[in-house]
Amino acid sequence: AQKVTQTQTSISVVEKTTVTMDCVYETRDSSYFLFWYKQTASGEIVFLIRQDSYKKENATVGHYSLNFQKPKSSIGLIITATQIEDSAVYFCAMRETNNNAGAKLTFGGGTRLTVRP
Amino acid sequence: EAAVTQSPRNKVTVTGGNVTLSCRQTNSHNYMYWYRQDTGHGLRLIHYSYGAGNLQIGDVPDGYKATRTTQEDFFLLLELASPSQTSLYFCASSDALGGLYAEQFFGPGTRLTVL
């Protein structure tokens, strides 16, 4: 069964610095998709960025980028030039592509990021 | 931008009570999902659906039923609520055209307390 683990429960950084949040996953599939979502203090959950397991290039969207290391089953989220409003809980998620998995998404436990002035 | 709404936003019931959580999406997405969020567990999938009349079992289905009456509406039913079902519930939807690559759009959540 697929499993997603985020070992960092909380991180605190100073504004304008770079932070990396870790995520490791377990899957028997050779093809899968990896996602990062952000949950704000108000509870809103929004999609940030995704990675196709077949793509070697790391995805980048705005000041978010990914560090995809397939041999290590790892997909880190990098936020550069952090801002106060980046303070949130970040979730890593995986979707397998085999027929039994369907459209299911498996989430990690989340990492709470606090950005300090 | 997909719009996913949930009602009620807050609900308090007693053990053994009957609760229905509602979700509506207005972007014609095929897939809809129900999750629960508990501290330390992230989001866990309860049930999901590919379309009206379809229901798929998620990872934590015990104690929950669901029904997809239309493409827009997905309901989560707790027929004998228990305190262990006290949680924050999220509904989400995604577009089948994007396939498994498509991101999910989440509703604002429903906080359920079972006394």
mmCIF file of N, CA, C and O in Angstrom, chain A residues 2 33 35 37 39 42-47 50-52 55 89 91 95-110, chain B residues 1 9 31 33 35 37-45 48 50 57-59 88 90 94 99-109:
data_model
loop_
_atom_site.group_PDB
_atom_site.id
_atom_site.type_symbol
_atom_site.label_atom_id
_atom_site.label_comp_id
_atom_site.label_asym_id
_atom_site.label_seq_id
_atom_site.Cartn_x
_atom_site.Cartn_y
_atom_site.Cartn_z
ATOM 1 N N GLN A 2 0.371 2.289 -0.629
ATOM 2 C CA GLN A 2 1.170 3.508 -0.687
ATOM 3 C C GLN A 2 1.172 4.220 0.656
ATOM 4 O O GLN A 2 0.221 4.146 1.424
ATOM 5 N N PHE A 33 2.226 10.251 -9.387
ATOM 6 C CA PHE A 33 2.278 11.704 -9.334
ATOM 7 C C PHE A 33 2.417 12.151 -7.881
ATOM 8 O O PHE A 33 1.819 11.563 -6.984
ATOM 9 N N PHE A 35 2.279 15.558 -5.226
ATOM 10 C CA PHE A 35 1.668 16.881 -5.096
ATOM 11 C C PHE A 35 2.048 17.506 -3.758
ATOM 12 O O PHE A 35 2.280 16.805 -2.774
ATOM 13 N N TYR A 37 0.368 20.516 -1.188
ATOM 14 C CA TYR A 37 -0.762 21.389 -0.898
ATOM 15 C C TYR A 37 -0.425 22.230 0.329
ATOM 16 O O TYR A 37 0.358 21.824 1.185
ATOM 17 N N GLN A 39 -2.157 24.443 3.575
ATOM 18 C CA GLN A 39 -3.356 24.754 4.358
ATOM 19 C C GLN A 39 -3.077 26.000 5.188
ATOM 20 O O GLN A 39 -2.227 25.994 6.076
ATOM 21 N N SER A 42 -6.631 29.866 8.057
ATOM 22 C CA SER A 42 -8.096 29.866 7.988
ATOM 23 C C SER A 42 -8.668 28.485 7.682
ATOM 24 O O SER A 42 -9.878 28.293 7.716
ATOM 25 N N GLY A 43 -7.777 27.551 7.362
ATOM 26 C CA GLY A 43 -8.208 26.188 7.059
ATOM 27 C C GLY A 43 -8.292 25.878 5.578
ATOM 28 O O GLY A 43 -8.474 24.718 5.200
ATOM 29 N N GLU A 44 -8.154 26.896 4.760
ATOM 30 C CA GLU A 44 -8.245 26.693 3.316
ATOM 31 C C GLU A 44 -7.092 25.833 2.808
ATOM 32 O O GLU A 44 -5.943 26.042 3.171
ATOM 33 N N ILE A 45 -7.397 24.876 1.946
ATOM 34 C CA ILE A 45 -6.387 23.976 1.369
ATOM 35 C C ILE A 45 -6.280 24.284 -0.115
ATOM 36 O O ILE A 45 -7.283 24.229 -0.840
ATOM 37 N N VAL A 46 -5.061 24.587 -0.554
ATOM 38 C CA VAL A 46 -4.856 24.927 -1.961
ATOM 39 C C VAL A 46 -3.694 24.128 -2.523
ATOM 40 O O VAL A 46 -2.719 23.842 -1.836
ATOM 41 N N PHE A 47 -3.799 23.797 -3.794
ATOM 42 C CA PHE A 47 -2.755 23.084 -4.511
ATOM 43 C C PHE A 47 -1.601 24.034 -4.823
ATOM 44 O O PHE A 47 -1.812 25.198 -5.193
ATOM 45 N N ARG A 50 3.212 20.140 -8.500
ATOM 46 C CA ARG A 50 3.176 18.684 -8.668
ATOM 47 C C ARG A 50 4.384 18.219 -9.473
ATOM 48 O O ARG A 50 5.027 18.999 -10.178
ATOM 49 N N GLN A 51 4.650 16.921 -9.380
ATOM 50 C CA GLN A 51 5.762 16.284 -10.090
ATOM 51 C C GLN A 51 5.300 14.960 -10.668
ATOM 52 O O GLN A 51 4.703 14.148 -9.962
ATOM 53 N N ASP A 52 5.600 14.743 -11.942
ATOM 54 C CA ASP A 52 5.344 13.475 -12.610
ATOM 55 C C ASP A 52 6.569 12.604 -12.397
ATOM 56 O O ASP A 52 7.694 13.045 -12.662
ATOM 57 N N LYS A 55 9.262 12.425 -15.076
ATOM 58 C CA LYS A 55 10.017 13.619 -15.458
ATOM 59 C C LYS A 55 11.221 13.791 -14.544
ATOM 60 O O LYS A 55 11.087 13.789 -13.324
ATOM 61 N N VAL A 89 0.446 25.117 7.011
ATOM 62 C CA VAL A 89 0.778 23.696 7.068
ATOM 63 C C VAL A 89 0.873 23.191 5.634
ATOM 64 O O VAL A 89 -0.013 23.443 4.819
ATOM 65 N N PHE A 91 1.274 19.981 3.014
ATOM 66 C CA PHE A 91 1.042 18.553 2.880
ATOM 67 C C PHE A 91 1.626 18.037 1.581
ATOM 68 O O PHE A 91 1.443 18.629 0.512
ATOM 69 N N ARG A 95 -0.268 10.077 -5.759
ATOM 70 C CA ARG A 95 -1.309 9.338 -6.456
ATOM 71 C C ARG A 95 -0.633 8.313 -7.354
ATOM 72 O O ARG A 95 0.182 8.672 -8.207
ATOM 73 N N GLU A 96 -0.960 7.059 -7.138
ATOM 74 C CA GLU A 96 -0.453 6.011 -8.006
ATOM 75 C C GLU A 96 -1.271 5.957 -9.293
ATOM 76 O O GLU A 96 -2.379 6.519 -9.351
ATOM 77 N N THR A 97 -0.765 5.266 -10.298
ATOM 78 C CA THR A 97 -1.465 5.242 -11.584
ATOM 79 C C THR A 97 -2.011 3.869 -11.948
ATOM 80 O O THR A 97 -2.587 3.701 -12.994
ATOM 81 N N ASN A 98 -1.834 2.878 -11.041
ATOM 82 C CA ASN A 98 -2.385 1.573 -11.372
ATOM 83 C C ASN A 98 -3.893 1.601 -11.249
ATOM 84 O O ASN A 98 -4.469 2.452 -10.581
ATOM 85 N N ASN A 99 -4.561 0.656 -11.899
ATOM 86 C CA ASN A 99 -6.023 0.665 -11.968
ATOM 87 C C ASN A 99 -6.674 0.530 -10.605
ATOM 88 O O ASN A 99 -7.722 1.102 -10.350
ATOM 89 N N ASN A 100 -6.038 -0.216 -9.717
ATOM 90 C CA ASN A 100 -6.641 -0.391 -8.395
ATOM 91 C C ASN A 100 -6.625 0.890 -7.573
ATOM 92 O O ASN A 100 -7.431 1.071 -6.678
ATOM 93 N N ALA A 101 -5.671 1.762 -7.871
ATOM 94 C CA ALA A 101 -5.566 2.992 -7.073
ATOM 95 C C ALA A 101 -6.640 3.995 -7.452
ATOM 96 O O ALA A 101 -7.035 4.814 -6.633
ATOM 97 N N GLY A 102 -7.113 3.910 -8.681
ATOM 98 C CA GLY A 102 -8.120 4.869 -9.101
ATOM 99 C C GLY A 102 -7.602 6.283 -8.990
ATOM 100 O O GLY A 102 -6.465 6.565 -9.330
ATOM 101 N N ALA A 103 -8.443 7.183 -8.468
ATOM 102 C CA ALA A 103 -8.048 8.574 -8.345
ATOM 103 C C ALA A 103 -7.635 8.900 -6.914
ATOM 104 O O ALA A 103 -7.552 10.061 -6.544
ATOM 105 N N LYS A 104 -7.328 7.897 -6.122
ATOM 106 C CA LYS A 104 -7.017 8.116 -4.710
ATOM 107 C C LYS A 104 -5.739 8.901 -4.525
ATOM 108 O O LYS A 104 -4.747 8.686 -5.220
ATOM 109 N N LEU A 105 -5.770 9.791 -3.558
ATOM 110 C CA LEU A 105 -4.613 10.590 -3.178
ATOM 111 C C LEU A 105 -4.285 10.245 -1.729
ATOM 112 O O LEU A 105 -5.170 10.254 -0.875
ATOM 113 N N THR A 106 -3.024 9.921 -1.459
ATOM 114 C CA THR A 106 -2.589 9.627 -0.089
ATOM 115 C C THR A 106 -1.740 10.774 0.417
ATOM 116 O O THR A 106 -0.754 11.143 -0.233
ATOM 117 N N PHE A 107 -2.108 11.315 1.581
ATOM 118 C CA PHE A 107 -1.431 12.480 2.127
ATOM 119 C C PHE A 107 -0.466 12.104 3.250
ATOM 120 O O PHE A 107 -0.681 11.136 3.986
ATOM 121 N N GLY A 108 0.575 12.918 3.388
ATOM 122 C CA GLY A 108 1.428 12.851 4.557
ATOM 123 C C GLY A 108 0.774 13.587 5.714
ATOM 124 O O GLY A 108 -0.291 14.195 5.554
ATOM 125 N N GLY A 109 1.425 13.548 6.883
ATOM 126 C CA GLY A 109 0.855 14.152 8.073
ATOM 127 C C GLY A 109 0.971 15.663 8.142
ATOM 128 O O GLY A 109 0.334 16.283 8.995
ATOM 129 N N GLY A 110 1.776 16.250 7.281
ATOM 130 C CA GLY A 110 1.898 17.704 7.229
ATOM 131 C C GLY A 110 3.075 18.250 8.012
ATOM 132 O O GLY A 110 3.531 17.651 8.992
ATOM 133 N N GLU B 1 -11.698 29.089 -11.795
ATOM 134 C CA GLU B 1 -11.405 28.545 -10.465
ATOM 135 C C GLU B 1 -12.582 27.685 -10.006
ATOM 136 O O GLU B 1 -13.718 28.114 -10.080
ATOM 137 N N ARG B 9 -21.131 24.329 8.099
ATOM 138 C CA ARG B 9 -19.728 24.580 8.381
ATOM 139 C C ARG B 9 -19.348 24.059 9.762
ATOM 140 O O ARG B 9 -18.194 23.695 10.000
ATOM 141 N N TYR B 31 -14.762 13.849 -10.510
ATOM 142 C CA TYR B 31 -14.372 13.207 -9.260
ATOM 143 C C TYR B 31 -14.708 14.079 -8.062
ATOM 144 O O TYR B 31 -14.464 15.292 -8.071
ATOM 145 N N TYR B 33 -14.548 13.827 -3.523
ATOM 146 C CA TYR B 33 -13.902 13.085 -2.439
ATOM 147 C C TYR B 33 -14.370 13.628 -1.082
ATOM 148 O O TYR B 33 -14.659 14.810 -0.945
ATOM 149 N N TYR B 35 -12.762 13.671 2.838
ATOM 150 C CA TYR B 35 -11.617 13.414 3.703
ATOM 151 C C TYR B 35 -11.970 13.817 5.130
ATOM 152 O O TYR B 35 -12.809 14.672 5.360
ATOM 153 N N GLN B 37 -9.763 15.197 8.600
ATOM 154 C CA GLN B 37 -8.456 15.675 9.025
ATOM 155 C C GLN B 37 -8.384 15.651 10.540
ATOM 156 O O GLN B 37 -9.192 16.267 11.233
ATOM 157 N N ASP B 38 -7.386 14.946 11.044
ATOM 158 C CA ASP B 38 -7.145 14.841 12.468
ATOM 159 C C ASP B 38 -5.680 15.122 12.720
ATOM 160 O O ASP B 38 -4.822 14.775 11.898
ATOM 161 N N THR B 39 -5.407 15.711 13.857
ATOM 162 C CA THR B 39 -4.035 16.072 14.214
ATOM 163 C C THR B 39 -3.128 14.845 14.124
ATOM 164 O O THR B 39 -3.439 13.785 14.672
ATOM 165 N N GLY B 40 -2.019 15.009 13.423
ATOM 166 C CA GLY B 40 -1.048 13.928 13.306
ATOM 167 C C GLY B 40 -1.316 12.944 12.190
ATOM 168 O O GLY B 40 -0.470 12.107 11.872
ATOM 169 N N HIS B 41 -2.496 13.047 11.568
ATOM 170 C CA HIS B 41 -2.840 12.099 10.499
ATOM 171 C C HIS B 41 -2.973 12.761 9.131
ATOM 172 O O HIS B 41 -3.194 12.090 8.144
ATOM 173 N N GLY B 42 -2.870 14.032 9.059
ATOM 174 C CA GLY B 42 -3.087 14.692 7.781
ATOM 175 C C GLY B 42 -4.502 14.483 7.307
ATOM 176 O O GLY B 42 -5.445 14.442 8.111
ATOM 177 N N LEU B 43 -4.667 14.313 6.008
ATOM 178 C CA LEU B 43 -5.984 14.094 5.415
ATOM 179 C C LEU B 43 -6.121 12.622 5.061
ATOM 180 O O LEU B 43 -5.253 12.054 4.390
ATOM 181 N N ARG B 44 -7.215 12.039 5.474
ATOM 182 C CA ARG B 44 -7.459 10.625 5.172
ATOM 183 C C ARG B 44 -8.749 10.479 4.377
ATOM 184 O O ARG B 44 -9.782 11.036 4.752
ATOM 185 N N LEU B 45 -8.672 9.695 3.320
ATOM 186 C CA LEU B 45 -9.781 9.554 2.387
ATOM 187 C C LEU B 45 -10.844 8.607 2.934
ATOM 188 O O LEU B 45 -10.541 7.457 3.271
ATOM 189 N N TYR B 48 -14.976 8.229 -2.180
ATOM 190 C CA TYR B 48 -14.890 9.104 -3.333
ATOM 191 C C TYR B 48 -15.779 8.572 -4.438
ATOM 192 O O TYR B 48 -16.320 7.453 -4.332
ATOM 193 N N TYR B 50 -16.704 8.737 -8.911
ATOM 194 C CA TYR B 50 -16.347 9.118 -10.273
ATOM 195 C C TYR B 50 -17.470 9.872 -10.980
ATOM 196 O O TYR B 50 -17.262 10.420 -12.052
ATOM 197 N N ILE B 57 -14.798 3.130 -2.203
ATOM 198 C CA ILE B 57 -14.400 3.117 -0.799
ATOM 199 C C ILE B 57 -12.988 3.660 -0.664
ATOM 200 O O ILE B 57 -12.087 3.288 -1.421
ATOM 201 N N GLY B 58 -12.814 4.522 0.330
ATOM 202 C CA GLY B 58 -11.509 5.093 0.592
ATOM 203 C C GLY B 58 -10.722 4.285 1.608
ATOM 204 O O GLY B 58 -10.897 3.073 1.731
ATOM 205 N N ASP B 59 -9.881 4.955 2.351
ATOM 206 C CA ASP B 59 -8.974 4.287 3.273
ATOM 207 C C ASP B 59 -9.531 4.148 4.693
ATOM 208 O O ASP B 59 -9.102 3.275 5.437
ATOM 209 N N LEU B 88 -12.482 17.301 11.447
ATOM 210 C CA LEU B 88 -12.701 18.313 10.429
ATOM 211 C C LEU B 88 -12.812 17.582 9.094
ATOM 212 O O LEU B 88 -11.911 16.843 8.720
ATOM 213 N N PHE B 90 -13.357 17.499 4.989
ATOM 214 C CA PHE B 90 -13.185 18.261 3.756
ATOM 215 C C PHE B 90 -13.744 17.477 2.577
ATOM 216 O O PHE B 90 -13.556 16.263 2.467
ATOM 217 N N SER B 94 -12.074 17.008 -8.512
ATOM 218 C CA SER B 94 -11.033 17.128 -9.534
ATOM 219 C C SER B 94 -11.605 16.765 -10.891
ATOM 220 O O SER B 94 -12.621 16.069 -10.989
ATOM 221 N N GLY B 99 -7.035 13.754 -15.860
ATOM 222 C CA GLY B 99 -6.578 12.427 -15.488
ATOM 223 C C GLY B 99 -5.996 12.402 -14.091
ATOM 224 O O GLY B 99 -6.362 13.213 -13.232
ATOM 225 N N LEU B 100 -5.074 11.527 -13.871
ATOM 226 C CA LEU B 100 -4.484 11.365 -12.553
ATOM 227 C C LEU B 100 -3.521 12.495 -12.236
ATOM 228 O O LEU B 100 -3.037 12.600 -11.119
ATOM 229 N N TYR B 101 -3.252 13.331 -13.218
ATOM 230 C CA TYR B 101 -2.361 14.469 -13.033
ATOM 231 C C TYR B 101 -3.091 15.662 -12.426
ATOM 232 O O TYR B 101 -2.470 16.596 -11.951
ATOM 233 N N ALA B 102 -4.432 15.622 -12.460
ATOM 234 C CA ALA B 102 -5.216 16.783 -12.054
ATOM 235 C C ALA B 102 -5.159 17.019 -10.553
ATOM 236 O O ALA B 102 -5.223 16.087 -9.751
ATOM 237 N N GLU B 103 -5.067 18.290 -10.185
ATOM 238 C CA GLU B 103 -5.079 18.625 -8.767
ATOM 239 C C GLU B 103 -6.504 18.600 -8.240
ATOM 240 O O GLU B 103 -7.464 18.656 -8.984
ATOM 241 N N GLN B 104 -6.616 18.508 -6.935
ATOM 242 C CA GLN B 104 -7.927 18.539 -6.302
ATOM 243 C C GLN B 104 -8.205 19.939 -5.757
ATOM 244 O O GLN B 104 -7.296 20.627 -5.291
ATOM 245 N N PHE B 105 -9.477 20.324 -5.822
ATOM 246 C CA PHE B 105 -9.927 21.601 -5.280
ATOM 247 C C PHE B 105 -10.762 21.300 -4.037
ATOM 248 O O PHE B 105 -11.684 20.483 -4.091
ATOM 249 N N PHE B 106 -10.430 21.973 -2.959
ATOM 250 C CA PHE B 106 -11.033 21.654 -1.670
ATOM 251 C C PHE B 106 -12.101 22.668 -1.260
ATOM 252 O O PHE B 106 -11.993 23.860 -1.550
ATOM 253 N N GLY B 107 -13.092 22.163 -0.545
ATOM 254 C CA GLY B 107 -14.067 23.021 0.092
ATOM 255 C C GLY B 107 -13.503 23.588 1.382
ATOM 256 O O GLY B 107 -12.381 23.264 1.770
ATOM 257 N N PRO B 108 -14.289 24.421 2.071
ATOM 258 C CA PRO B 108 -13.796 25.109 3.270
ATOM 259 C C PRO B 108 -13.782 24.251 4.529
ATOM 260 O O PRO B 108 -13.205 24.657 5.540
ATOM 261 N N GLY B 109 -14.397 23.091 4.474
ATOM 262 C CA GLY B 109 -14.387 22.194 5.626
ATOM 263 C C GLY B 109 -15.628 22.306 6.494
ATOM 264 O O GLY B 109 -16.280 23.356 6.551
#
